Coordinates of C-alpha atoms and ligand atoms in Angstrom, one line a residue:
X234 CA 26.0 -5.9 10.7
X235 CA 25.6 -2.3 9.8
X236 CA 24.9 -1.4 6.1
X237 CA 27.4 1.0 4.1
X238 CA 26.0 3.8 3.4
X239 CA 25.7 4.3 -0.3
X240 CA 26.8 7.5 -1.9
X241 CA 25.9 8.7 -5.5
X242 CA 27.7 11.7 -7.0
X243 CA 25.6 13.1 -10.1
X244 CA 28.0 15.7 -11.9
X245 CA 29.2 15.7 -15.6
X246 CA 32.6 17.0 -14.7
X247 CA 34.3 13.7 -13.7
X248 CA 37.6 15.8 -11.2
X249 CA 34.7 16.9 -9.4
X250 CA 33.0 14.0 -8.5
X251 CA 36.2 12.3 -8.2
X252 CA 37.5 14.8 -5.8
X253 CA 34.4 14.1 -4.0
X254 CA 35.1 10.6 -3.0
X255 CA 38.5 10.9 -2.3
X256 CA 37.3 13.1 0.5
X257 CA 34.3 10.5 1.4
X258 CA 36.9 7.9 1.7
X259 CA 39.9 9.5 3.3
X260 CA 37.2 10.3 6.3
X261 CA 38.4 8.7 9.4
X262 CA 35.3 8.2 11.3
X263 CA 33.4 4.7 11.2
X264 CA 31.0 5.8 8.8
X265 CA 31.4 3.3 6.1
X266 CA 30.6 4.6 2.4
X267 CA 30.4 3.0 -0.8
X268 CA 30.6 5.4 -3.7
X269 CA 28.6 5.3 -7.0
X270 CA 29.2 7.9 -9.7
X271 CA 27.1 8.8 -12.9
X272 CA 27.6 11.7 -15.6
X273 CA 24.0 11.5 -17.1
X274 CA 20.7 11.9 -15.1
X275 CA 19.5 8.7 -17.3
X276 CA 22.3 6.4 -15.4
X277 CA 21.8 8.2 -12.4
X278 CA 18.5 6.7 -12.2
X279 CA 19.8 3.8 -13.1
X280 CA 21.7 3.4 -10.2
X281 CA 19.0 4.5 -7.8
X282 CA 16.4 1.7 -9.4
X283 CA 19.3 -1.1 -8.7
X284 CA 20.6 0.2 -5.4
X285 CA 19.8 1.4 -2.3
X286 CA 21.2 4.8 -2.5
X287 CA 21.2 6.9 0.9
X288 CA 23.0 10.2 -0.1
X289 CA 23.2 11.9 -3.5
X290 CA 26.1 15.2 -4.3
X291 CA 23.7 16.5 -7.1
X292 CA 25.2 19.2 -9.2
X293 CA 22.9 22.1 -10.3
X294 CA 24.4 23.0 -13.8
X295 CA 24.5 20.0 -15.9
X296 CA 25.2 19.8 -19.1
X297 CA 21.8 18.8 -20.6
X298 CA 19.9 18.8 -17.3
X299 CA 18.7 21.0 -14.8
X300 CA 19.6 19.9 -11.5
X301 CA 16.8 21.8 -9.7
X302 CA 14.7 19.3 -12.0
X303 CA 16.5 16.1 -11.0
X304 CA 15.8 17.2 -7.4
X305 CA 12.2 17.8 -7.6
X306 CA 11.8 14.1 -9.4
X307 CA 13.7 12.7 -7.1
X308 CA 12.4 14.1 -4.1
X309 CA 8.7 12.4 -4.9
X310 CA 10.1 9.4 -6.4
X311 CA 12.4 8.6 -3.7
X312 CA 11.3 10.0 -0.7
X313 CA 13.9 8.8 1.4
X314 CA 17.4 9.7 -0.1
X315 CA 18.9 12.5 1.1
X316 CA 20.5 14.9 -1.5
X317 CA 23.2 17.8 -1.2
X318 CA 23.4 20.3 -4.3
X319 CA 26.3 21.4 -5.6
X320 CA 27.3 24.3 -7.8
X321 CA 30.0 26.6 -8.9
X322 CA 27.8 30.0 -8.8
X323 CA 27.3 31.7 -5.7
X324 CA 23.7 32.4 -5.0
X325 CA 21.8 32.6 -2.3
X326 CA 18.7 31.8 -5.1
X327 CA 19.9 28.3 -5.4
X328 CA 20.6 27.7 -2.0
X329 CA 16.8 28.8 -0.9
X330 CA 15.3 26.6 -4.2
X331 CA 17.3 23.9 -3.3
X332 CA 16.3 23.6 0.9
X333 CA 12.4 24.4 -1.0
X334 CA 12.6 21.5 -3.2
X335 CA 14.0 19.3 0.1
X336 CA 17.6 19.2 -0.5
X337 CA 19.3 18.8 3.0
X338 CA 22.2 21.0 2.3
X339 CA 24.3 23.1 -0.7
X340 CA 27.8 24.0 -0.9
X341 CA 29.6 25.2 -3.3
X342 CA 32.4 24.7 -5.7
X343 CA 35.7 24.5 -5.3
X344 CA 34.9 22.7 -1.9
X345 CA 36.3 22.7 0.9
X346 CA 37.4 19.4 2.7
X347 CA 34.9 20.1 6.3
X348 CA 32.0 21.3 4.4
X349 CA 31.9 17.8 2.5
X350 CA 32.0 15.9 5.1
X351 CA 30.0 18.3 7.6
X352 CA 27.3 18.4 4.8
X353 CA 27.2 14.4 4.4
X354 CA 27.0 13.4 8.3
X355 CA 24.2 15.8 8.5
X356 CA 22.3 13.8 5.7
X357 CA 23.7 10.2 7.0
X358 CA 21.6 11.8 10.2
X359 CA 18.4 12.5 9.0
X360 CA 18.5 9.6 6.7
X361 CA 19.1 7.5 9.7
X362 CA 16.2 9.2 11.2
X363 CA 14.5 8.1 8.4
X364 CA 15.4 4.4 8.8
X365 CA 15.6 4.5 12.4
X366 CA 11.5 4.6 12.0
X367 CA 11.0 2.1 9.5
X368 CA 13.4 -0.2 11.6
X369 CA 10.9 0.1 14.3
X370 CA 8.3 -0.7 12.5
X371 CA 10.5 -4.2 10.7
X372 CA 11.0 -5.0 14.4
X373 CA 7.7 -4.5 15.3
X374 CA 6.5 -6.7 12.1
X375 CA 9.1 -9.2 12.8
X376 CA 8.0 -9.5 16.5
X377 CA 4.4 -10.8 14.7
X378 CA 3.5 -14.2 13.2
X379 CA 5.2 -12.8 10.2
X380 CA 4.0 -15.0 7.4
X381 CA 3.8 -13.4 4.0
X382 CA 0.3 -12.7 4.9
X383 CA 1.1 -10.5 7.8
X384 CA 4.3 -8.5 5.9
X385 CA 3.6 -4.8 4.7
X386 CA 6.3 -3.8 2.9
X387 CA 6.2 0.2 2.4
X388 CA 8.4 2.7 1.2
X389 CA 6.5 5.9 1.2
X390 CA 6.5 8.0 4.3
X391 CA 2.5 8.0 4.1
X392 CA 2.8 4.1 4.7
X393 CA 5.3 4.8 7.4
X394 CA 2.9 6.7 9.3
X395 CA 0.0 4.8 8.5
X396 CA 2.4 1.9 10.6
X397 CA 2.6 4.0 13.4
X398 CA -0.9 4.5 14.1
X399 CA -1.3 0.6 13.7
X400 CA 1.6 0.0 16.2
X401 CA -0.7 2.5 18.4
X402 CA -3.7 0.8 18.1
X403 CA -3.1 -2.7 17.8
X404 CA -2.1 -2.5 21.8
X405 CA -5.7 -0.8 22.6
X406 CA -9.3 -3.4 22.4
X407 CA -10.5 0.2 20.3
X408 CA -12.7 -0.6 17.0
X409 CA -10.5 0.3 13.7
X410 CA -12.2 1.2 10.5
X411 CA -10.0 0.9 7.1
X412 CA -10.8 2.7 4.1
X413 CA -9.3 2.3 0.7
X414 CA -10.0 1.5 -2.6
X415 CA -9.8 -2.0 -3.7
X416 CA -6.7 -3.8 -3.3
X417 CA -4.6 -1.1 -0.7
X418 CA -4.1 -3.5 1.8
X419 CA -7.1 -2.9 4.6
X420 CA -7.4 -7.2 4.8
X421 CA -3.8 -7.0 5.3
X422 CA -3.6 -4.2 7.9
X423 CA -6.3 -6.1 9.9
X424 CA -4.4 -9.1 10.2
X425 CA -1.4 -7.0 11.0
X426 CA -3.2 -5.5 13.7
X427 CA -4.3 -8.5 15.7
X428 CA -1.2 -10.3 15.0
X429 CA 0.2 -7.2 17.1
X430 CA -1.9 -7.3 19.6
X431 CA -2.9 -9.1 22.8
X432 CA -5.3 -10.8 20.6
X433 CA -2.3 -12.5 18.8
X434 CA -2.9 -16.1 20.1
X435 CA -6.7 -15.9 19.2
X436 CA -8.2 -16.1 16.1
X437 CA -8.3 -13.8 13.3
X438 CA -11.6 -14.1 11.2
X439 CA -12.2 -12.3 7.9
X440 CA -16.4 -12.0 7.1
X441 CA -17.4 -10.5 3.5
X442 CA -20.5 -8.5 4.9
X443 CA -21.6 -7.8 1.2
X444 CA -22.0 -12.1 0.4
X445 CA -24.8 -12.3 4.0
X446 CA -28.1 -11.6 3.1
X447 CA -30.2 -10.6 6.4
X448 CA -30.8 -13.8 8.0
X449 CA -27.8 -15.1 7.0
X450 CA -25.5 -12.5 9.1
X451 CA -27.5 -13.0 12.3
X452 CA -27.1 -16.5 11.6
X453 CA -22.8 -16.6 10.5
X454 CA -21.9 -14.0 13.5
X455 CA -24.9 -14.6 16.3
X456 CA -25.1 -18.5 15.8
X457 CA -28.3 -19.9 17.0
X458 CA -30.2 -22.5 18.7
X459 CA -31.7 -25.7 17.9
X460 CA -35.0 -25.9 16.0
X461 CA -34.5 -21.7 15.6
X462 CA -35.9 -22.5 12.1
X463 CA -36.7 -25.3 10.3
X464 CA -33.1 -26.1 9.2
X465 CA -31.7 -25.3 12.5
X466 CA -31.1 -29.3 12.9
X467 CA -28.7 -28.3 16.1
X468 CA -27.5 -25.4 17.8
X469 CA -24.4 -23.6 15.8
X470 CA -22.2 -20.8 17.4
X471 CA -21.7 -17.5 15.6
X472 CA -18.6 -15.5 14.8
X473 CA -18.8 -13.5 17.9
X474 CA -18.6 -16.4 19.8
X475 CA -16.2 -18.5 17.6
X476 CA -14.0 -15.4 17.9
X477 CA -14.1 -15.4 21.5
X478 CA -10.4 -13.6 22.7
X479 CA -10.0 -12.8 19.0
X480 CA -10.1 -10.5 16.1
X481 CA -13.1 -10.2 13.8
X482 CA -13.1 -8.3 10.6
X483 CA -15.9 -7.2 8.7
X484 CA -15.6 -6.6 5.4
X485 CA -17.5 -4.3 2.9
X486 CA -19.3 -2.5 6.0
X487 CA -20.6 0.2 3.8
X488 CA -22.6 -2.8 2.1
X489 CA -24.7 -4.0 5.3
X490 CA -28.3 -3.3 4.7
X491 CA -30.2 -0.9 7.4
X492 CA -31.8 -3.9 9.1
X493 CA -28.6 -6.0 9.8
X494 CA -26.6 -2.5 10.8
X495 CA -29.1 -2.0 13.3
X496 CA -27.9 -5.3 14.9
X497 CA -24.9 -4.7 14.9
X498 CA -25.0 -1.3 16.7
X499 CA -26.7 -3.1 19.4
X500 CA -24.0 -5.7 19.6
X501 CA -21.2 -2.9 19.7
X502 CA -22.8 -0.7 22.6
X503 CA -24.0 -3.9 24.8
X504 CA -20.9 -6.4 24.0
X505 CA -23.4 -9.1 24.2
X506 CA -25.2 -11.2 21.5
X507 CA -28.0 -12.9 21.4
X508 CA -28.7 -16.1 19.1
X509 CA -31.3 -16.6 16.9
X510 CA -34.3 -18.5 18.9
X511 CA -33.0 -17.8 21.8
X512 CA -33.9 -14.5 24.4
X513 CA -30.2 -15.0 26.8
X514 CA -28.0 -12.5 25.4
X515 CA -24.3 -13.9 25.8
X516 CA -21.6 -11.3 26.9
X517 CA -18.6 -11.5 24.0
X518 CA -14.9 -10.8 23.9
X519 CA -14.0 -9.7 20.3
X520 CA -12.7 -7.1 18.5
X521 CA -14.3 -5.7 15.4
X522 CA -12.3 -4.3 12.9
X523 CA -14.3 -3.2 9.6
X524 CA -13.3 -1.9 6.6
X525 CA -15.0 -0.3 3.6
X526 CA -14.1 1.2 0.2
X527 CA -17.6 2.9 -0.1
X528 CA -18.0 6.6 0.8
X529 CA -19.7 6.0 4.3
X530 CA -20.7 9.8 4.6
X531 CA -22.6 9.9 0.9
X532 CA -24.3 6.7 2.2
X533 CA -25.4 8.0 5.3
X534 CA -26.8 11.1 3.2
X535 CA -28.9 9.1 1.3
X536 CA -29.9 7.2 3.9
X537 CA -28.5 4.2 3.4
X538 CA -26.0 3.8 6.9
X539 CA -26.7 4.7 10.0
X540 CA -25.1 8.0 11.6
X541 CA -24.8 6.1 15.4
X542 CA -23.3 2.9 13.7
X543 CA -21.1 4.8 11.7
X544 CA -19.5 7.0 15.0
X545 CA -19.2 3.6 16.5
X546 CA -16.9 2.3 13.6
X547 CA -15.1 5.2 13.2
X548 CA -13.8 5.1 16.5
X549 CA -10.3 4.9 15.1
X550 CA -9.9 5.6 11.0
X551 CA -7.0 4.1 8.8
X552 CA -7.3 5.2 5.3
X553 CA -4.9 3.7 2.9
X554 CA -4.4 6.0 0.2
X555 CA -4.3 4.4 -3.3
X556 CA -1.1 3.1 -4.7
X557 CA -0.7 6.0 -7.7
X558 CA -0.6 8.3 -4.2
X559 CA 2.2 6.5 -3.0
X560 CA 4.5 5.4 -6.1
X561 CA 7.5 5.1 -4.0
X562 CA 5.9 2.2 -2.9
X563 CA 6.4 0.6 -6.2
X564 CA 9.7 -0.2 -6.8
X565 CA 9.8 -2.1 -3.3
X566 CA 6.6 -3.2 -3.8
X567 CA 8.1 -4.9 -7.7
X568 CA 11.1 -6.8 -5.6
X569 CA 9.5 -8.1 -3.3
X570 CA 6.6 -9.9 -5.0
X571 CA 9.1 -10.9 -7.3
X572 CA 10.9 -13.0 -4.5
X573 CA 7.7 -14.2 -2.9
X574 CA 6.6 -15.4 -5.8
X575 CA 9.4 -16.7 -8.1
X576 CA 10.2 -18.4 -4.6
X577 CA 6.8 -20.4 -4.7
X578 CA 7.2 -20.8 -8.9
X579 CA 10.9 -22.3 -8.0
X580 CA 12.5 -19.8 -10.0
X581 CA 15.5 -18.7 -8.8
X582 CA 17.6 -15.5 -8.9
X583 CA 14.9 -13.6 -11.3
X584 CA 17.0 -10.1 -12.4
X585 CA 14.7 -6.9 -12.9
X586 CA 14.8 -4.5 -15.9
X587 CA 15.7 -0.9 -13.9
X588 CA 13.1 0.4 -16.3
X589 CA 10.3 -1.5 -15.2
X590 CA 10.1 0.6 -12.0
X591 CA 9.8 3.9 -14.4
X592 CA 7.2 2.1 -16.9
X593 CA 5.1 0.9 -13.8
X594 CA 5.6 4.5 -11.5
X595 CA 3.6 6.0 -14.6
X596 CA 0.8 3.6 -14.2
X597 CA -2.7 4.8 -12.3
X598 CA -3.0 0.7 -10.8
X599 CA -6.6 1.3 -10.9
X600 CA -6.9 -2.1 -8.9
X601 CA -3.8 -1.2 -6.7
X602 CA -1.5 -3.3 -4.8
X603 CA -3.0 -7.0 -6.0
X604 CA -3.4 -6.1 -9.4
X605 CA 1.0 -5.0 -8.9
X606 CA 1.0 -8.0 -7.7
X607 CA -1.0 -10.0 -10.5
X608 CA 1.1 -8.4 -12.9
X609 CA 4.6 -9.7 -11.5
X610 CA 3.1 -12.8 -11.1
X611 CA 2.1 -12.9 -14.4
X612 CA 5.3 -11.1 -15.7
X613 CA 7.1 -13.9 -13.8
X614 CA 5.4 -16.6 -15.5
X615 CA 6.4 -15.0 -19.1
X616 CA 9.4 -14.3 -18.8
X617 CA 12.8 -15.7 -20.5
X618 CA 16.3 -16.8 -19.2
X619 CA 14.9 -15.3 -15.8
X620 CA 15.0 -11.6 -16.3
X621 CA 11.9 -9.5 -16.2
X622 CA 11.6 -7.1 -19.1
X623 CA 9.2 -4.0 -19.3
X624 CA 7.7 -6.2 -22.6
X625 CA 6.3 -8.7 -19.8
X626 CA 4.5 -5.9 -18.4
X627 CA 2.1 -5.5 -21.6
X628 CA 0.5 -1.8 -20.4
X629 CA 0.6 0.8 -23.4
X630 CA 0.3 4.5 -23.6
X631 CA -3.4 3.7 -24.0
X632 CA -3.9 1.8 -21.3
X633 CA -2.3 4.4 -19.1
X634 CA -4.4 6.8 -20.5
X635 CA -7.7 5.1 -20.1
X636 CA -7.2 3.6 -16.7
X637 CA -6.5 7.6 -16.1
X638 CA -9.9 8.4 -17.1
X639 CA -11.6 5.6 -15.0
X640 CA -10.2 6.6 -12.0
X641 CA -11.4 10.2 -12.9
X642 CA -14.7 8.4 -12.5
X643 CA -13.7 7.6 -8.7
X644 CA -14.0 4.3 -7.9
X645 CA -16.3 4.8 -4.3
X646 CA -18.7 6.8 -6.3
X647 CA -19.3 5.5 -9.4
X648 CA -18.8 2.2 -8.9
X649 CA -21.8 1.0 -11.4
X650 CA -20.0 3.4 -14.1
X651 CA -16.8 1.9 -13.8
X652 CA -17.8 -1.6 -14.2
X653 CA -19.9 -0.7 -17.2
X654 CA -16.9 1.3 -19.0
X655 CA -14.7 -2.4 -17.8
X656 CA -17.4 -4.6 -19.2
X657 CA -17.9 -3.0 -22.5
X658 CA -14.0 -2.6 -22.8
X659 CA -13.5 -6.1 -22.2
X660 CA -16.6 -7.6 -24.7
X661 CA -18.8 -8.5 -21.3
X662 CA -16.3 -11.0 -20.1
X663 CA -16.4 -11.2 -16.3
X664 CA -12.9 -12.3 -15.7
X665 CA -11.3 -9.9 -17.7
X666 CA -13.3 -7.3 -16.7
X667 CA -12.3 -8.3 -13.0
X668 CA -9.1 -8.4 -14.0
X669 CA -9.5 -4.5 -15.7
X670 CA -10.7 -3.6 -12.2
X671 CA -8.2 -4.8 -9.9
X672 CA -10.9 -7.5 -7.9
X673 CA -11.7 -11.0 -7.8
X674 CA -14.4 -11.6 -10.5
X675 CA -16.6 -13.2 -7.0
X676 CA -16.6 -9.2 -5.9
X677 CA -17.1 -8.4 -9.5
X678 CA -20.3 -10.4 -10.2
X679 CA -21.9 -9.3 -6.3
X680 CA -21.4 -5.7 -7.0
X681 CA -23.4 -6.5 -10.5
X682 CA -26.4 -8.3 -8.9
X683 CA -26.6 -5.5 -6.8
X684 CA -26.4 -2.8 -9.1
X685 CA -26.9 -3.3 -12.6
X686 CA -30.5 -4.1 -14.3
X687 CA -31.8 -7.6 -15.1
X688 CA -30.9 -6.6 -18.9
X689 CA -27.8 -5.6 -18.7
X690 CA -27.1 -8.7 -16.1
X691 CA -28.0 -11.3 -19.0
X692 CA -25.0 -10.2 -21.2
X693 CA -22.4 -10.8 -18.9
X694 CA -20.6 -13.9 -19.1
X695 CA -19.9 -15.3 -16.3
X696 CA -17.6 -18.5 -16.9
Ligands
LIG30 N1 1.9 -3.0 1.6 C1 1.8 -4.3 1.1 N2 2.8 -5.1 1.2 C2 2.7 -6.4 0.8 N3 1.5 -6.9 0.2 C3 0.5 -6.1 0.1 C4 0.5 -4.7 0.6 N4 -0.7 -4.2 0.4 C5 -1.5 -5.1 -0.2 N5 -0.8 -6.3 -0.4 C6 -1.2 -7.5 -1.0 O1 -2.2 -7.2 -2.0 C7 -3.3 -8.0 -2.0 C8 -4.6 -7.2 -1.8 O2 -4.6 -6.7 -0.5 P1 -5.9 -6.8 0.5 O3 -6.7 -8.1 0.1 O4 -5.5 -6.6 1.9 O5 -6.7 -5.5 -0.1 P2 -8.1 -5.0 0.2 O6 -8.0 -3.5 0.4 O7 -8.7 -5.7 1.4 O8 -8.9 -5.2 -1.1 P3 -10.6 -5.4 -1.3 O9 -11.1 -4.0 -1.1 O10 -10.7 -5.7 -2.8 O11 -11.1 -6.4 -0.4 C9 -3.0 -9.1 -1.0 O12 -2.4 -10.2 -1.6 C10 -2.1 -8.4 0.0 O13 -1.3 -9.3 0.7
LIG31 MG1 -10.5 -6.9 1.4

């Protein structure tokens, strides 16, 4: 069944927008339209958080508001709604500020009956172009084991295209590297990407690099042979070989010491492994997929990753930019953790505050999609007479402000900074400082043995 299209008409004057439907509606052809109207900017938003609008009549002169304004807001806040300005001053001004600021079309008042309706078939048009996209890529997500695990669900156009390179790749054998800060998604993409490929009815196995000491990873992904080493009680098969016809992803790349990357440069240019103990290498059918959220270049600067490794990985680059890049996201994002999860909780029909998707669009997510999603499932849990409120979302000013400030340390760089400032901020307690961070406190405490002094180490607590 097709959708109606939803219509919002922002304009003070209340003949005007009125006038505006009646044309919408008395429109003969099979578009079908539902019409929302709002006199303030404050309901128009409104509106917008609780439905999905596809076309908005904005007019420029408001009484309190300038319209130019409202456009601008929602043009980064809601990428994908199509917006027509309309005034009662001719200028040719407004009409150039308002294409700049990514209005599809102006026209002026008193309107005329065709230019309405010419104006909204052109926006219905590019707004199906729009969706015509992000259908492909449901389809193509629907046509994939599509268990919660495997569902990205995007809003922004930078996700959209990010989808389209996965659709790309996920038909080649090619070696895909994600980067992203902790929490964007790269686990998820990778499972997205061999549930779309040929690789589909193989397995899928996810390897944290930055838990294998040496020995350790030639052990987990070569396997060896009997009496190898002294505990080698009986020959056991590696990843590589376990993931025969599948998917293997590698996570935390940028963590692999010199002496294991070195391996696994040899495995990548002569698709064979060889076990430990044993001198037959063994050809393998896998592909790697690895992800990082360390800067790989800065590493390789100070030595620390291999420059031949590195243009073998980066064969074919995803990089998912953090969520505060992408805040249309959130909203989407907000629903549909809240289903997912209220769904496992058996909580039914949970409403949503329309200003929860304001409070949280202000919000740097330092710890990015899972900690969005630890926070509704939180929220979820304290909530009353199932309806999530902005005070189940307890982030202050402060908060806001601070989490600002540890980003501005960059989290690939100054990793050993950031989890000092969250320790000391959170009296030393591991979990919450986890928790301040956006990652499980396991990641937490691994980073710490790696970098933070034996001193330092001690105060943490740990349970
Ligand atoms: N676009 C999305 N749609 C739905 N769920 C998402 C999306 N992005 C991330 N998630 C969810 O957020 C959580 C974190 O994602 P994931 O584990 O893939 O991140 P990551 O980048 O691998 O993090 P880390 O660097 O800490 O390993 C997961 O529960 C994942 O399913
Ligand atoms: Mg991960």
């Amino acid at each position: 069944m097709v959708r109606e299209n939803y219509v919002l008409i922002l304009d003070d004057d209340r003949k005007i927008s009125d006038a505006i439907q009646t044309y919408l509606e008395s429109d003969k052809s099979d578009v079908k339209i539902k019409v929302f109207k709002a006199e303030t900017p404050a309901i128009a938003f409104q509106i917008m958080n609780e439905n999905n609008i596809d076309v908005i009549f904005l007019d420029i002169y408001l009484k309190e508001d300038n319209g130019f304004d409202i456009l601008k807001k929602i043009k980064s806040d809601y990428e994908n709604i199509e917006i027509i300005m309309i005034s009662g001053i001719k200028s040719v001004g407004n009409i150039v500020e308002s294409i700049k600021f990514g209005a599809i079309d102006y026209i002026e008042k008193p309107f005329d009956y065709t230019k309405i309706i010419s104006s909204f078939e052109k926006a219905i048009l590019n707004k199906k172009k729009f969706d015509r996209i992000n259908m492909k890529s449901k389809v193509f997500l629907d046509e994939m084991k599509n268990t919660s695990e495997t569902e990205i669900i995007f809003g922004s156009k930078k996700m959209e295209s990010i989808i389209h390179d996965i659709q790309k790749v996920a038909q080649q054998n090619t070696i895909v590297l994600i980067r992203g800060e902790s929490g964007t998604g790269k686990e998820l993409i990778a499972r997205v990407i061999h549930y779309s490929s040929f690789r589909k009815n193989g397995i899928f196995h996810s390897l944290n690099i930055s838990s294998l000491s040496d020995s350790l990873f030639e052990s987990e992904l070569f396997g060896y042979t009997k009496g190898a080493f002294t505990d080698a009680k009986k020959h056991k098969q590696g990843w590589f070989k376990k993931a025969h016809g599948g998917t293997l992803f590698l996570d935390e790349i940028g963590d692999l010491s010199l002496e294991s990357q070195k391996k696994l440069l040899r495995v990548i240019s002569e698709n064979t492994i060889i076990p430990v103990g044993s001198t037959e290498p063994i050809k393998i059918d896998v592909r790697l997929i690895t992800a990082t959220n360390r800067d790989l270049e800065k590493l390789m600067k100070l030595e620390k990753f291999r420059l031949d490794l590195y243009h073998r990985l980066k064969v074919f680059e995803i990089t998912l930019p953090p969520l505060r890049d992408r805040k249309e996201d959130i909203p989407i994002l907000i629903k549909h953790f809240t289903k997912t999860i209220s769904k496992k909780m058996n909580k039914k029909n949970i409403q949503i505050d329309a200003d929860i998707y304001t409070k949280l669009k202000e919000y740097p997510f330092p710890g990015n999609v899972r900690e969005l999603k630890n926070m509704v499932e939180k929220a979820i849990i304290l909530c009353e007479n199932n309806r999530l409120k902005c005070k189940d979302f307890p982030i202050s000013k402060i908060e806001i402000a601070s989490c600002e400030e540890c980003i501005n340390l960059n989290l690939k760089d100054n990793e050993k900074e950031l989890i000092e400032k969250a320790l000391n901020s959170t009296n030393h307690v591991g979990v919450k400082a986890a928790k301040l961070l956006g990652i499980l406190p396991d990641a937490l405490y691994r980073r710490i043995d790696k970098l933070m002094p034996k001193k330092k180490k001690k105060r943490i607590k740990r349970k």
